[in-house]
mmCIF file of C-alpha atoms and ligand atoms in Angstrom:
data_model
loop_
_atom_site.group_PDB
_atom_site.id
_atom_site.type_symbol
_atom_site.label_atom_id
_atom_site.label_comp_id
_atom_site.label_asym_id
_atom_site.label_seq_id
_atom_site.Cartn_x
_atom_site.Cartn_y
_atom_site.Cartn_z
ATOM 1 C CA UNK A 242 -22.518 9.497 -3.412
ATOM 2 C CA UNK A 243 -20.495 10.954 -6.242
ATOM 3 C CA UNK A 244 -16.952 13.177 -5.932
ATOM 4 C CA UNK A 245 -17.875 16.421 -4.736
ATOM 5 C CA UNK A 246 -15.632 18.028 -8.449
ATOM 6 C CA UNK A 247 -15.408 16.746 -11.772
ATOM 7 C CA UNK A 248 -12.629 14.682 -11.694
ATOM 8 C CA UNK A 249 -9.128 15.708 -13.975
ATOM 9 C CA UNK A 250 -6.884 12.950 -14.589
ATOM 10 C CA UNK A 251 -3.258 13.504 -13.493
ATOM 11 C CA UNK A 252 -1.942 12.266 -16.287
ATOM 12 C CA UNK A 253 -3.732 14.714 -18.502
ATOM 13 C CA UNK A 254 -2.122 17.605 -16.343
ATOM 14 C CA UNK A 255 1.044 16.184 -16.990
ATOM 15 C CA UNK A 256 0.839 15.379 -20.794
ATOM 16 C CA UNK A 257 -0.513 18.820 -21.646
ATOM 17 C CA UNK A 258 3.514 20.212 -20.776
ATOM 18 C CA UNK A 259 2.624 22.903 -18.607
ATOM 19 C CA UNK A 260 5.576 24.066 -16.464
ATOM 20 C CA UNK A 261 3.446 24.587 -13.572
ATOM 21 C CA UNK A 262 1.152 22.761 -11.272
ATOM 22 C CA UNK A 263 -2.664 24.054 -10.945
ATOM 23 C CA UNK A 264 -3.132 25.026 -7.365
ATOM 24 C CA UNK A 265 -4.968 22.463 -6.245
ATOM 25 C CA UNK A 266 -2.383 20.126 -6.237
ATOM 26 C CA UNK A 267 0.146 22.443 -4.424
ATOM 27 C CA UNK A 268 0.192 21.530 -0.682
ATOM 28 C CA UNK A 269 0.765 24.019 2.223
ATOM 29 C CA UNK A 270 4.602 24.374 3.114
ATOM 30 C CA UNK A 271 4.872 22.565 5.770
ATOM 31 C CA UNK A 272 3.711 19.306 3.910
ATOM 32 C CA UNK A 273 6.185 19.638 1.018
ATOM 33 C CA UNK A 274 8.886 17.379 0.425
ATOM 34 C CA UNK A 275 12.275 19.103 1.593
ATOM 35 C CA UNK A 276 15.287 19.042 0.660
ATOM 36 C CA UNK A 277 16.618 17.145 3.394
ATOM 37 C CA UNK A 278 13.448 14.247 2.852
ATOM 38 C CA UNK A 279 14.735 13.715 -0.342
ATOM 39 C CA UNK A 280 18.760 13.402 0.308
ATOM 40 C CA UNK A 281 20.179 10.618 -0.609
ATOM 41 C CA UNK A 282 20.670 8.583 3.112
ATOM 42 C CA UNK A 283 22.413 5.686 3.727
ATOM 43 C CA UNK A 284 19.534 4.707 5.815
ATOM 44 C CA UNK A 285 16.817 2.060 3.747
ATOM 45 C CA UNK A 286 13.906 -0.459 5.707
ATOM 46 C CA UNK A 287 14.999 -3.945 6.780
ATOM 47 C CA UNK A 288 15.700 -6.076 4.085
ATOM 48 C CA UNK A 289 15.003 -9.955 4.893
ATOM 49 C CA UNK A 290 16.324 -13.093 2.736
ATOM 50 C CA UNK A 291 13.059 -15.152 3.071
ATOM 51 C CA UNK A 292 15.061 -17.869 1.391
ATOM 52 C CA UNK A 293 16.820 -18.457 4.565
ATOM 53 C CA UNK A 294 13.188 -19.539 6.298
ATOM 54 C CA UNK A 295 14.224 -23.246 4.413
ATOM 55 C CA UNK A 296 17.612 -23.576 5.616
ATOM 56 C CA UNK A 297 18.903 -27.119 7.245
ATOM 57 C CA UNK A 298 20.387 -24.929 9.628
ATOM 58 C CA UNK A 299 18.136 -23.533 12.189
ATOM 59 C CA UNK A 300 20.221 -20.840 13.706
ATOM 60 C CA UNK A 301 19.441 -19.272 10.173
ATOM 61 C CA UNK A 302 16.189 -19.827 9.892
ATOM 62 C CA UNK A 303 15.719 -18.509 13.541
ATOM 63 C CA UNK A 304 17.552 -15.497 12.637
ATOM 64 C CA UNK A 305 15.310 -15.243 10.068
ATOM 65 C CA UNK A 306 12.394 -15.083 12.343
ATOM 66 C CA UNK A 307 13.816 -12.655 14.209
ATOM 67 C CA UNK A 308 15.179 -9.826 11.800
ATOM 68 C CA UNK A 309 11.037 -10.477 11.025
ATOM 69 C CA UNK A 310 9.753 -9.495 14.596
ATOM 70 C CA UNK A 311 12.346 -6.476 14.317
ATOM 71 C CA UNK A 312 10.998 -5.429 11.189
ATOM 72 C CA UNK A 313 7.095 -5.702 11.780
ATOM 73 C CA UNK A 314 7.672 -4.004 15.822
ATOM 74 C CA UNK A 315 10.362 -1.319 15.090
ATOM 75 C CA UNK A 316 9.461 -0.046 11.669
ATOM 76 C CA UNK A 317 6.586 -1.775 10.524
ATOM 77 C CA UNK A 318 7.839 -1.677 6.846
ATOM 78 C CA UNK A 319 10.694 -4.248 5.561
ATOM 79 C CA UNK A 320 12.185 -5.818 2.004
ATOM 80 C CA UNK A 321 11.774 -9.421 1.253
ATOM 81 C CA UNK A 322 13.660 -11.504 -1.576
ATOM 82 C CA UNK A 323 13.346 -14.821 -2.080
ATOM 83 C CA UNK A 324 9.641 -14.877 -1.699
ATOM 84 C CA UNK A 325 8.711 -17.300 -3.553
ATOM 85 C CA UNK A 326 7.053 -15.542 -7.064
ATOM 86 C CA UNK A 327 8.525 -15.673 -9.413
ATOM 87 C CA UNK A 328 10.443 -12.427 -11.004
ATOM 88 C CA UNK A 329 9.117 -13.279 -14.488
ATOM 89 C CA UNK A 330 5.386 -12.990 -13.090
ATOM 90 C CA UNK A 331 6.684 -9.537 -11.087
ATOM 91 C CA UNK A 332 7.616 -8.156 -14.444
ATOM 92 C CA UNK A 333 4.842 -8.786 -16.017
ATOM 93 C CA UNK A 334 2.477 -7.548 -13.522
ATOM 94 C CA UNK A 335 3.692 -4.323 -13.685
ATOM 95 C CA UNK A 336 4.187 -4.172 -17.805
ATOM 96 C CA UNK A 337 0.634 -5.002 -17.833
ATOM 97 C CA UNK A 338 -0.197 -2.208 -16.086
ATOM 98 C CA UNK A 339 2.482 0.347 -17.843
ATOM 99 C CA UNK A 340 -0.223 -0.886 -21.044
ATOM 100 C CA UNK A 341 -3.137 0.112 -19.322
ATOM 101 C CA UNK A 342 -2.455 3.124 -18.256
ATOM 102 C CA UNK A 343 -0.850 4.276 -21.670
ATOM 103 C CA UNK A 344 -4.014 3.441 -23.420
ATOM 104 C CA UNK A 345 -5.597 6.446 -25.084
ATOM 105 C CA UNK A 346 -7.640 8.216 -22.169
ATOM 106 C CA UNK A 347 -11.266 7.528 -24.003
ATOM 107 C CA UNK A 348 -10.406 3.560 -23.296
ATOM 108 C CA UNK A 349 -9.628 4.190 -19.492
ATOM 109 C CA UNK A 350 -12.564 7.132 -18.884
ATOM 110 C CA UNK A 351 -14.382 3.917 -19.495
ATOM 111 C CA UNK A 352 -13.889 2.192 -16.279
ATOM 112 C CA UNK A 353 -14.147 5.569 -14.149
ATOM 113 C CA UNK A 354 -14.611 4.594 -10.668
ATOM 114 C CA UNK A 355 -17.050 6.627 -8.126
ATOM 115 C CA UNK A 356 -16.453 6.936 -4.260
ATOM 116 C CA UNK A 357 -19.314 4.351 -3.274
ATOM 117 C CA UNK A 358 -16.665 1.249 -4.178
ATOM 118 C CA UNK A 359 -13.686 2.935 -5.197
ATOM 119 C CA UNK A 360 -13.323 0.138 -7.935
ATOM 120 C CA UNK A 361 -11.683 0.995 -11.227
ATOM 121 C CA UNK A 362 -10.103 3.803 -12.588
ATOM 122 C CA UNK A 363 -9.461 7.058 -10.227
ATOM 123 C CA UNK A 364 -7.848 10.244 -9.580
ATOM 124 C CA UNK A 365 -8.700 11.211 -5.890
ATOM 125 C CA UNK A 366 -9.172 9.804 -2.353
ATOM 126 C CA UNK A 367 -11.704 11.040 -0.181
ATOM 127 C CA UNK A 368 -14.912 13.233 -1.421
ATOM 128 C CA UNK A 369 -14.019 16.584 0.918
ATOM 129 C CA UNK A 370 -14.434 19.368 -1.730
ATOM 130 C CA UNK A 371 -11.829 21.906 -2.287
ATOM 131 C CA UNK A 372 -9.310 19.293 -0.832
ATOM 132 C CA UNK A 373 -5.803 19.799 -2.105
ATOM 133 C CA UNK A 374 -4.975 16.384 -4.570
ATOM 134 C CA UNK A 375 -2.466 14.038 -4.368
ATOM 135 C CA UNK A 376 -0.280 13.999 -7.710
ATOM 136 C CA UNK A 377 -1.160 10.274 -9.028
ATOM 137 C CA UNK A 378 -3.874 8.324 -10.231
ATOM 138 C CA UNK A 379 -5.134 4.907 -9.616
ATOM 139 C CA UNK A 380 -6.683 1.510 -10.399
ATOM 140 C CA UNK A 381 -8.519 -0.048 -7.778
ATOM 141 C CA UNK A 382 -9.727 -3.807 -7.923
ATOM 142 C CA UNK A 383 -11.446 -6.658 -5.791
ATOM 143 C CA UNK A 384 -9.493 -10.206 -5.973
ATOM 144 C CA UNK A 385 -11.580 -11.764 -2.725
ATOM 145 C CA UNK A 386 -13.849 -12.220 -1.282
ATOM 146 C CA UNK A 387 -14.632 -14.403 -4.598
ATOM 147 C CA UNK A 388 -18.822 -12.591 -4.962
ATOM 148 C CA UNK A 389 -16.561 -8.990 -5.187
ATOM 149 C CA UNK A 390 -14.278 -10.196 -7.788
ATOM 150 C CA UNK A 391 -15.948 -9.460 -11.231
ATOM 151 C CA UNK A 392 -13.864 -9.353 -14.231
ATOM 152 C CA UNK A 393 -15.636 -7.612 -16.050
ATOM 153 C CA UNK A 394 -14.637 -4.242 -13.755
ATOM 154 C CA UNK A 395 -10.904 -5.238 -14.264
ATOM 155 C CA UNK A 396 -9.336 -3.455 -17.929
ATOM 156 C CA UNK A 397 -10.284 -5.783 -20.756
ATOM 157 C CA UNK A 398 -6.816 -4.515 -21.919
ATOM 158 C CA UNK A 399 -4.083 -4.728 -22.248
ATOM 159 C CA UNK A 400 -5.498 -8.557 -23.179
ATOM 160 C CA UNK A 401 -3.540 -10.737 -21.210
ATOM 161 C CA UNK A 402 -3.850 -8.257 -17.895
ATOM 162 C CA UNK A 403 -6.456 -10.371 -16.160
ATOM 163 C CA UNK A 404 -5.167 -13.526 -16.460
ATOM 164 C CA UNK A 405 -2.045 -12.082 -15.340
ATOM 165 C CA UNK A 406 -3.596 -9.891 -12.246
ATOM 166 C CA UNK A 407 -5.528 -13.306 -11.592
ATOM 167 C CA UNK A 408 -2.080 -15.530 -11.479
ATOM 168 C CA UNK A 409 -0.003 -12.615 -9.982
ATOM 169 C CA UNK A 410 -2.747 -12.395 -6.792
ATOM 170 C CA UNK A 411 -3.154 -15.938 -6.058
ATOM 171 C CA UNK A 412 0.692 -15.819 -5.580
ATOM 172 C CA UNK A 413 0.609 -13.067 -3.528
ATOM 173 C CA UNK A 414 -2.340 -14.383 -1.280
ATOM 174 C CA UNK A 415 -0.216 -17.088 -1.218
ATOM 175 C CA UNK A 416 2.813 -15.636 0.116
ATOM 176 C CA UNK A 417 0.441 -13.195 2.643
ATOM 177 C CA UNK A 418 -0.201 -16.492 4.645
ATOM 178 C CA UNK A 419 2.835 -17.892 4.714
ATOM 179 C CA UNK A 420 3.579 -14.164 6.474
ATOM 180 C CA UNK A 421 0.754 -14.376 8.612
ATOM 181 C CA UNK A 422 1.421 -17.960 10.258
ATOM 182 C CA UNK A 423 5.371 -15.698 10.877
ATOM 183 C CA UNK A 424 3.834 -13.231 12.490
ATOM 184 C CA UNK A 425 1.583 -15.329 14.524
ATOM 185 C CA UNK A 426 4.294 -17.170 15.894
ATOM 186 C CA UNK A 427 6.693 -14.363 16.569
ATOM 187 C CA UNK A 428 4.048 -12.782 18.918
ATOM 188 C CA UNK A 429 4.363 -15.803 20.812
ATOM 189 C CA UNK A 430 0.287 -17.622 19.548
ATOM 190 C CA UNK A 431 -0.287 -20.196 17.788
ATOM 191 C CA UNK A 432 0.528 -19.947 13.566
ATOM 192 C CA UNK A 433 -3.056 -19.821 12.582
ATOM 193 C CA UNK A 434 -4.417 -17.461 15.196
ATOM 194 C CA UNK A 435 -3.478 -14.130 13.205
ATOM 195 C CA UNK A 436 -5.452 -16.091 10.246
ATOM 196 C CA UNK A 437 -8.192 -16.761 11.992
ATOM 197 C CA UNK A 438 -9.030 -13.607 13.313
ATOM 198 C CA UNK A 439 -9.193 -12.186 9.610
ATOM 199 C CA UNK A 440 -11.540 -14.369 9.228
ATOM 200 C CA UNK A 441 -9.453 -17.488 7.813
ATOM 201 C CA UNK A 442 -10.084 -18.506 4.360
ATOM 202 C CA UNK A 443 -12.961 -15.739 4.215
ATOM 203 C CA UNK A 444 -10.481 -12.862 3.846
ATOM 204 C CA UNK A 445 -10.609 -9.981 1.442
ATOM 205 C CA UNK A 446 -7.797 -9.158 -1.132
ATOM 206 C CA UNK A 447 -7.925 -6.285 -3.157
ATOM 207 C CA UNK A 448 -5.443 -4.233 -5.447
ATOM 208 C CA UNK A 449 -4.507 -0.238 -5.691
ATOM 209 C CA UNK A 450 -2.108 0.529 -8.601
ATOM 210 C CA UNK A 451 -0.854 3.742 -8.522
ATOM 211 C CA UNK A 452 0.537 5.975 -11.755
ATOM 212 C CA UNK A 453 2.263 8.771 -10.621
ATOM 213 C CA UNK A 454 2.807 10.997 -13.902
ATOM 214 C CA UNK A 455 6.255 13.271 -14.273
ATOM 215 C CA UNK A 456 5.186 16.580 -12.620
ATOM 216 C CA UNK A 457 7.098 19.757 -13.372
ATOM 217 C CA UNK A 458 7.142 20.917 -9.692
ATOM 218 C CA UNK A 459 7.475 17.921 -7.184
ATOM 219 C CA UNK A 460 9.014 19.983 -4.958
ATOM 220 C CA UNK A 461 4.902 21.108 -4.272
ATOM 221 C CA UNK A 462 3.808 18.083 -4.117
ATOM 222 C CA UNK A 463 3.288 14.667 -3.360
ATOM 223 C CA UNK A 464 2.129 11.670 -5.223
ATOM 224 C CA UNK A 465 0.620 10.041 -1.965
ATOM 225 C CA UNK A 466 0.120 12.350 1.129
ATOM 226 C CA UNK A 467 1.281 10.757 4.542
ATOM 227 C CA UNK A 468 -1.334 7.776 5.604
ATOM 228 C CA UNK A 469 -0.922 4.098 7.102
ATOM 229 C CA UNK A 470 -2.716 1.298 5.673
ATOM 230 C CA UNK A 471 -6.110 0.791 7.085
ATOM 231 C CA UNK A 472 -6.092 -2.743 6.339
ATOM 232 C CA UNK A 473 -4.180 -5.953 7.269
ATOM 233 C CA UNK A 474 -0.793 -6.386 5.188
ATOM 234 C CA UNK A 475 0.121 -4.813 2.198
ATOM 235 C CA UNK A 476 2.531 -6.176 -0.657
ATOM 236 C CA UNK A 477 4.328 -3.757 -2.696
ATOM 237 C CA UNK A 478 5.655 -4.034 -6.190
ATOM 238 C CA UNK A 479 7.494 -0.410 -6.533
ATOM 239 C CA UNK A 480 8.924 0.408 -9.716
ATOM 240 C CA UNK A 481 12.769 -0.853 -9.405
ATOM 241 C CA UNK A 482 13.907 2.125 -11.347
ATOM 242 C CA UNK A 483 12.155 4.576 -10.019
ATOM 243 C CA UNK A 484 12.329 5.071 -6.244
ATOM 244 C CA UNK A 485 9.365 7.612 -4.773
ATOM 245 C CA UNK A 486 8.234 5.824 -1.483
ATOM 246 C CA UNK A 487 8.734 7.381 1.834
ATOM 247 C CA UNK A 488 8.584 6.131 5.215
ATOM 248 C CA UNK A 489 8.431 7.834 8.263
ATOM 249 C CA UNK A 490 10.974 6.741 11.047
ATOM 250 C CA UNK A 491 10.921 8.558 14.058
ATOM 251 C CA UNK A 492 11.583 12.048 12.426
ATOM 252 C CA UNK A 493 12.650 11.215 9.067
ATOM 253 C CA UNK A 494 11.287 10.255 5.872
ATOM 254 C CA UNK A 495 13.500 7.227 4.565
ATOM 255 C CA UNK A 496 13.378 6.908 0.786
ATOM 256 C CA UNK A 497 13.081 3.451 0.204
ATOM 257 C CA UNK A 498 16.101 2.145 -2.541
ATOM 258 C CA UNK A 499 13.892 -0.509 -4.006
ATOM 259 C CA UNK A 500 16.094 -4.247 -4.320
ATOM 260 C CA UNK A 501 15.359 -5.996 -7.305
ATOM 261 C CA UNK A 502 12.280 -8.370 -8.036
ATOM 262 C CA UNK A 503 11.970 -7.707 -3.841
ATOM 263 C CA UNK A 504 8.474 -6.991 -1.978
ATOM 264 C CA UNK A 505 7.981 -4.117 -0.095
ATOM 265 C CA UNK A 506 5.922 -5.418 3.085
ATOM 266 C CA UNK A 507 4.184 -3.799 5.341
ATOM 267 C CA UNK A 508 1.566 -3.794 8.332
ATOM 268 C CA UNK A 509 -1.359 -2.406 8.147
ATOM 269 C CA UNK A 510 -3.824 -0.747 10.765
ATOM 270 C CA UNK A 511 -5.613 -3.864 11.744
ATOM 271 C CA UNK A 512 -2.716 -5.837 12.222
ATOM 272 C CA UNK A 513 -1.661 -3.231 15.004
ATOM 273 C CA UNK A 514 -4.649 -3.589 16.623
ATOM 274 C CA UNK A 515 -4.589 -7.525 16.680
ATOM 275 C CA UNK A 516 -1.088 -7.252 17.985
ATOM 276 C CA UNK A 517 -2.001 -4.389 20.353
ATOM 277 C CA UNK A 518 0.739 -2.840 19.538
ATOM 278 C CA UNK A 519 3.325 -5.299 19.248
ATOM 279 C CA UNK A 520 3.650 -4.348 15.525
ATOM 280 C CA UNK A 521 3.763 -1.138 14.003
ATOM 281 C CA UNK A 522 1.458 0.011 11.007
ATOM 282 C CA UNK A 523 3.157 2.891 9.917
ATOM 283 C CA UNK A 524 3.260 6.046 7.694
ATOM 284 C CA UNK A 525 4.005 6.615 4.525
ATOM 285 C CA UNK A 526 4.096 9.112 1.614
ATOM 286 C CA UNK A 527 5.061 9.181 -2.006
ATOM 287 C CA UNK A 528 6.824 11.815 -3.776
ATOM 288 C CA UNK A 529 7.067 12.458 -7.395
ATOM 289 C CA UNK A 530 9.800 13.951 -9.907
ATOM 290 C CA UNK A 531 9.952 15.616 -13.190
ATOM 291 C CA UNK A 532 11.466 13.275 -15.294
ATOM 292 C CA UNK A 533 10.295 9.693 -14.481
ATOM 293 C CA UNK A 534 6.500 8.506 -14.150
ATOM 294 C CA UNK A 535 6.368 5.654 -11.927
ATOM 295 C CA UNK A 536 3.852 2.556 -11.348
ATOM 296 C CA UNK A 537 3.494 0.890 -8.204
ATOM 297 C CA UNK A 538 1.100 -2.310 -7.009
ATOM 298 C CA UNK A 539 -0.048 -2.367 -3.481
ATOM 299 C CA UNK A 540 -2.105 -5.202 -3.170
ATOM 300 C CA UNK A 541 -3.592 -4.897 0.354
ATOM 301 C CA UNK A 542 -4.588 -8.299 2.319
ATOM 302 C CA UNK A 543 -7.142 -7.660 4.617
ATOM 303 C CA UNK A 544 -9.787 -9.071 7.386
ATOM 304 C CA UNK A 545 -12.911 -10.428 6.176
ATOM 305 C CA UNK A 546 -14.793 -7.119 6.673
ATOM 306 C CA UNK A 547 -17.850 -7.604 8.956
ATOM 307 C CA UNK A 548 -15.651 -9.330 11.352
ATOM 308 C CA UNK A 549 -15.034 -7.331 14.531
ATOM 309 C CA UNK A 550 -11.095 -6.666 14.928
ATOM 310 C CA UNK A 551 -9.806 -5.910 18.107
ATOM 311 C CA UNK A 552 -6.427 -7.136 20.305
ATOM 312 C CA UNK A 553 -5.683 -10.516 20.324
ATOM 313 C CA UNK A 554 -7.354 -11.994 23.970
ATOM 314 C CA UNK A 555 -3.627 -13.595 24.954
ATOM 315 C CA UNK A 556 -1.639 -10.157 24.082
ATOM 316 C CA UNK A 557 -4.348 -8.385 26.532
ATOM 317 C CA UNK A 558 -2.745 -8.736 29.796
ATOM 318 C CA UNK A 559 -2.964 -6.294 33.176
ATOM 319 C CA UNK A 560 0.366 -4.960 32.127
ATOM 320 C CA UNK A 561 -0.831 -4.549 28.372
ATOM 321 C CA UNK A 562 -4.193 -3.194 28.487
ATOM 322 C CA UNK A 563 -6.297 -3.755 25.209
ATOM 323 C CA UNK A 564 -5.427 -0.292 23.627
ATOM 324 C CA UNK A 565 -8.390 -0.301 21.155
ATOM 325 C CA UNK A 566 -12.112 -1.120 21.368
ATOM 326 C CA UNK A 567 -12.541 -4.009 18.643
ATOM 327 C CA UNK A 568 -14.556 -2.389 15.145
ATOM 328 C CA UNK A 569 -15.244 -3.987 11.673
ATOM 329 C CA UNK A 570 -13.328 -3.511 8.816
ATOM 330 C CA UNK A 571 -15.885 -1.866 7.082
ATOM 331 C CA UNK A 572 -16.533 0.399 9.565
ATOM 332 C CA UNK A 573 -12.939 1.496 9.713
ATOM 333 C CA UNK A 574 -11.994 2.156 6.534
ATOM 334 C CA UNK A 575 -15.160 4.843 6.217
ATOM 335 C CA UNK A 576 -13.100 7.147 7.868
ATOM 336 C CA UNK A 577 -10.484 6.938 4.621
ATOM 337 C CA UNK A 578 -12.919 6.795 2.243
ATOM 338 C CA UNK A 579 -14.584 10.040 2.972
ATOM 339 C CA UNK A 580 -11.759 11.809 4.644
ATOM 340 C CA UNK A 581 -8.956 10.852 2.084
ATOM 341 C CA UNK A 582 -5.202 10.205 3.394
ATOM 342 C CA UNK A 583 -4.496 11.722 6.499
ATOM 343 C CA UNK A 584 -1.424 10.401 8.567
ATOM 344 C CA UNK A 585 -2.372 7.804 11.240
ATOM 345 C CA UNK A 586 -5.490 10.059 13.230
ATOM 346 C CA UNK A 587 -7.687 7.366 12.357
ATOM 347 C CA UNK A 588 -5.877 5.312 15.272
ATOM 348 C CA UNK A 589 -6.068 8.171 17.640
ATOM 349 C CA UNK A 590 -1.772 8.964 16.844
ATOM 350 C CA UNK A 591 -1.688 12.294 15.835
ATOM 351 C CA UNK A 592 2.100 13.607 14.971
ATOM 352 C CA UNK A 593 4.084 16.512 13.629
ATOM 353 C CA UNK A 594 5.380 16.214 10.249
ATOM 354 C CA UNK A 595 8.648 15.397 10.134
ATOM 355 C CA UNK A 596 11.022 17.666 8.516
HETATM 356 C C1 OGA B 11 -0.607 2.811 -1.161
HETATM 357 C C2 OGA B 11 0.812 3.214 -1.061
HETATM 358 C C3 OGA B 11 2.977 3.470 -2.082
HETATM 359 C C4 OGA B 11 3.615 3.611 -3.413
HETATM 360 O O1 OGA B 11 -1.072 2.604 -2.301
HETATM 361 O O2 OGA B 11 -1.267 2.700 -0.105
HETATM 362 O O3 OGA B 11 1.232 3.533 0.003
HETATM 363 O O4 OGA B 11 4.849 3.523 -3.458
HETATM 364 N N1 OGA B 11 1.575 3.199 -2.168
HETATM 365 O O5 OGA B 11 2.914 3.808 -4.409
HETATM 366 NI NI1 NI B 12 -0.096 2.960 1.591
#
C-alpha cells in the first residue's frame, strides 16, 4: 500500500509565502472554524492538581478522585499538574522536536513514512484520494511493545532526541498507570483490572508529534479535522504558547488555554468500550493561525493489540447492556488508517458539527 498522491509537506506550503491555501486543503463550509469556535470563552476542560492524590488528608485526596471520575465521564478530556515529570524533561521533549522539524527538508524526506505502519515522518492520514488535507504534518513512532521500538526509525537528530524521547516515554508510561489503577477504581473494580485488560505489562505505547506550520488562511482550515482517539489514553504536551486544540462539548468547540508544564489527558476509544460507557472518548479538532507554528506530542497508550477489547464483564449488567461487541485493537484502528479522521463514526456516534 502506498498514499494514493505524492505527498507535499505542509511546511513547504507554508515556507514558500503564498497568501493563499491550495484547494486541497480548504474544507467545505460547514467544517470551517467560525468565528464563534474560536472566541475567546471563559469555558476550559477540568483541570486536576494530581499533587493532591498524596495528601495526609483524605477528604483531599478523595476529592481528588472524584473531580477524576467527573472529568473522564462528563468530558472525557481534563488538565493535570503535578504529575510527576518533571518540567525540565517537558521542555526538552518538545525543543527536541522544534530541532527536528527545522532541519533542512532533504534530512527529514529521509525518514518518509508510508501508510502500511505510519512510522516516521508524514503529511496525511488516511489513503482516500482526492481527500481534502489536514493543515499539519507529523512524526509517528513505536515506544512498546519493545520488538516495534527500533531506533534506528526515530530522527538520528537533533542528537540527543532519542535519548530524550526514550527518558520522556518511560515517564509518561509511567504516569499512564498510575492513571489507569484511578480509573479502575473510580468505576468501582479492582485497580489493576483496567491494566489487565490492555493486556498488562504487554501494552503498546506509541508517539504522534504534530507540526502545524503558520497558514495564511486558517479560517479554511484545520490542522486536525474532528476525530476521537482510537486507542486507550492519550497524553498531551501542547505548545504552552500557542493554544490550537479544540474540544467538542455538547455543541461547542472549547479552545483549550493550555496551564503550564500541565498534561492534557484524555480517553480514548477503547477505554469507552471497557467502561461501556462510563467514560467518554471524545472529539477533538485542531485549528491553525497565521502567525504562530505550533508543536504538539500526543503520546497515545494503548491495549496490547491482538487482545480482544470489549466492556468490562462487572460494568455489563441487565440495566447496562454491553453496548459494543468486543474487537482487537488492530482491527479497530484499520478503519482510521484507511479512512483518515472522521469524528467518532467508527463507534457507531454519528453527530452534527457543532457551530
Ligand atoms: C492527536 C491530536 C491534538 C493536538 O494527535 O490525535 O488530537 O493538539 N492532537 O495536536
Ligand atoms: Ni487526537
Amino acid at each position: 500500500m502506498n498514499w494514493p498522491e505524492p505527498i507535499i509537506r505542509v511546511q513547504s506550503v507554508s515556507d514558500s509565502g503564498s497568501p493563499i491555501i491550495p484547494d486541497r486543503y480548504i474544507k467545505p463550509p460547514s467544517e470551517r472554524p467560525s468565528i464563534n469556535s474560536t472566541q475567546i470563552s471563559n469555558l476550559n476542560i477540568p483541570l486536576i492538581d494530581l499533587g493532591d492524590l498524596k495528601n495526609d488528608d483524605i477528604t483531599k485526596r478523595e476529592a481528588t478522585l472524584k473531580q477524576l471520575f467527573l472529568a473522564c465521564s462528563e468530558w472525557g478530556f481534563f488538565q493535570v499538574v503535578n504529575h510527576g515529570v518533571s518540567p525540565q524533561l517537558l521542555d526538552r521533549a518538545r525543543e527536541v522536536w522544534y530541532g527536528f522539524f527545522h532541519q533542512p527538508m532533504e534530512v527529514k524526506q529521509a525518514y518518509a513514512n508510508s501508510p502500511v505502519t505510519y512510522e516516521g515522518y508524514g503529511s496525511r492520514l488516511g489513503v482516500q484520494k482526492g481527500a481534502v488535507l489536514d493543515w499539519g504534518d507529523y512524526y509517528y513512532l513505536h515506544y512498546l511493545p519493545c520488538s516495534l521500538k527500533d531506533h534506528e526509525k526515530w530522527p538520528a537528530l537533533p542528537s540527543d532526541l532519542r535519548e530524550v524521547i526514550d527518558e520522556y516515554s518511560a515517564q509518561v508510561v509511567k504516569f499512564c498507570g498510575t492513571l489507569m489503577k484511578i480509573l479502575s477504581k473510580n468505576l468501582g473494580l479492582g485497580e489493576e483490572i483496567l491494566q489487565n485488560a490492555f493486556g498488562g505489562d504487554d501494552i503498546g505505547a506509541c508517539l504522534r508529534v504534530n507540526f502545524y506550520p503558520k497558514c495564511p488562511q486558517p479560517e479554511l482550515t484545520l490542522g486536525l479535522s474532528p476525530h476521537s482517539d482510537p486507542g486507550g489514553l492519550t497524553v498531551l504536551l501542547p505548545d504552552e504558547n500557542v493554544a490550537g486544540l479544540q474540544v467538542r462539548k455538547d455543541d461547542q468547540w472549547i479552545t483549550v488555554k493550555p496551564a503550564p508544564h500541565a498534561f492534557i489527558v484524555n480517553i480514548g476509544d477503547q477505554t469507552q468500550v471497557l467502561s461501556n460507557a462510563r467514560y467518554k472518548s471524545i472529539e477533538h479538532r485542531v485549528i491553525v493561525n497565521s502567525d504562530k507554528e505550533r508543536v504538539s506530542l500526543a503520546f497515545f497508550y494503548n491495549p496490547k493489540s491482538d487482545l480482544p477489547i470489549g466492556p468490562a464483564e462487572e460494568l455489563v449488567t441487565p440495566e447496562t447492556p454491553a453496548l459494543y461487541p468486543a474487537m482487537t485493537f488492530d482491527q479497530y484502528r484499520l478503519y482510521i488508517r484507511t479512512k483518515g479522521p472522521r469524528g467518532k463514526s467508527q463507534l457507531g456516534e454519528s453527530q452534527n458539527s457543532p457551530r
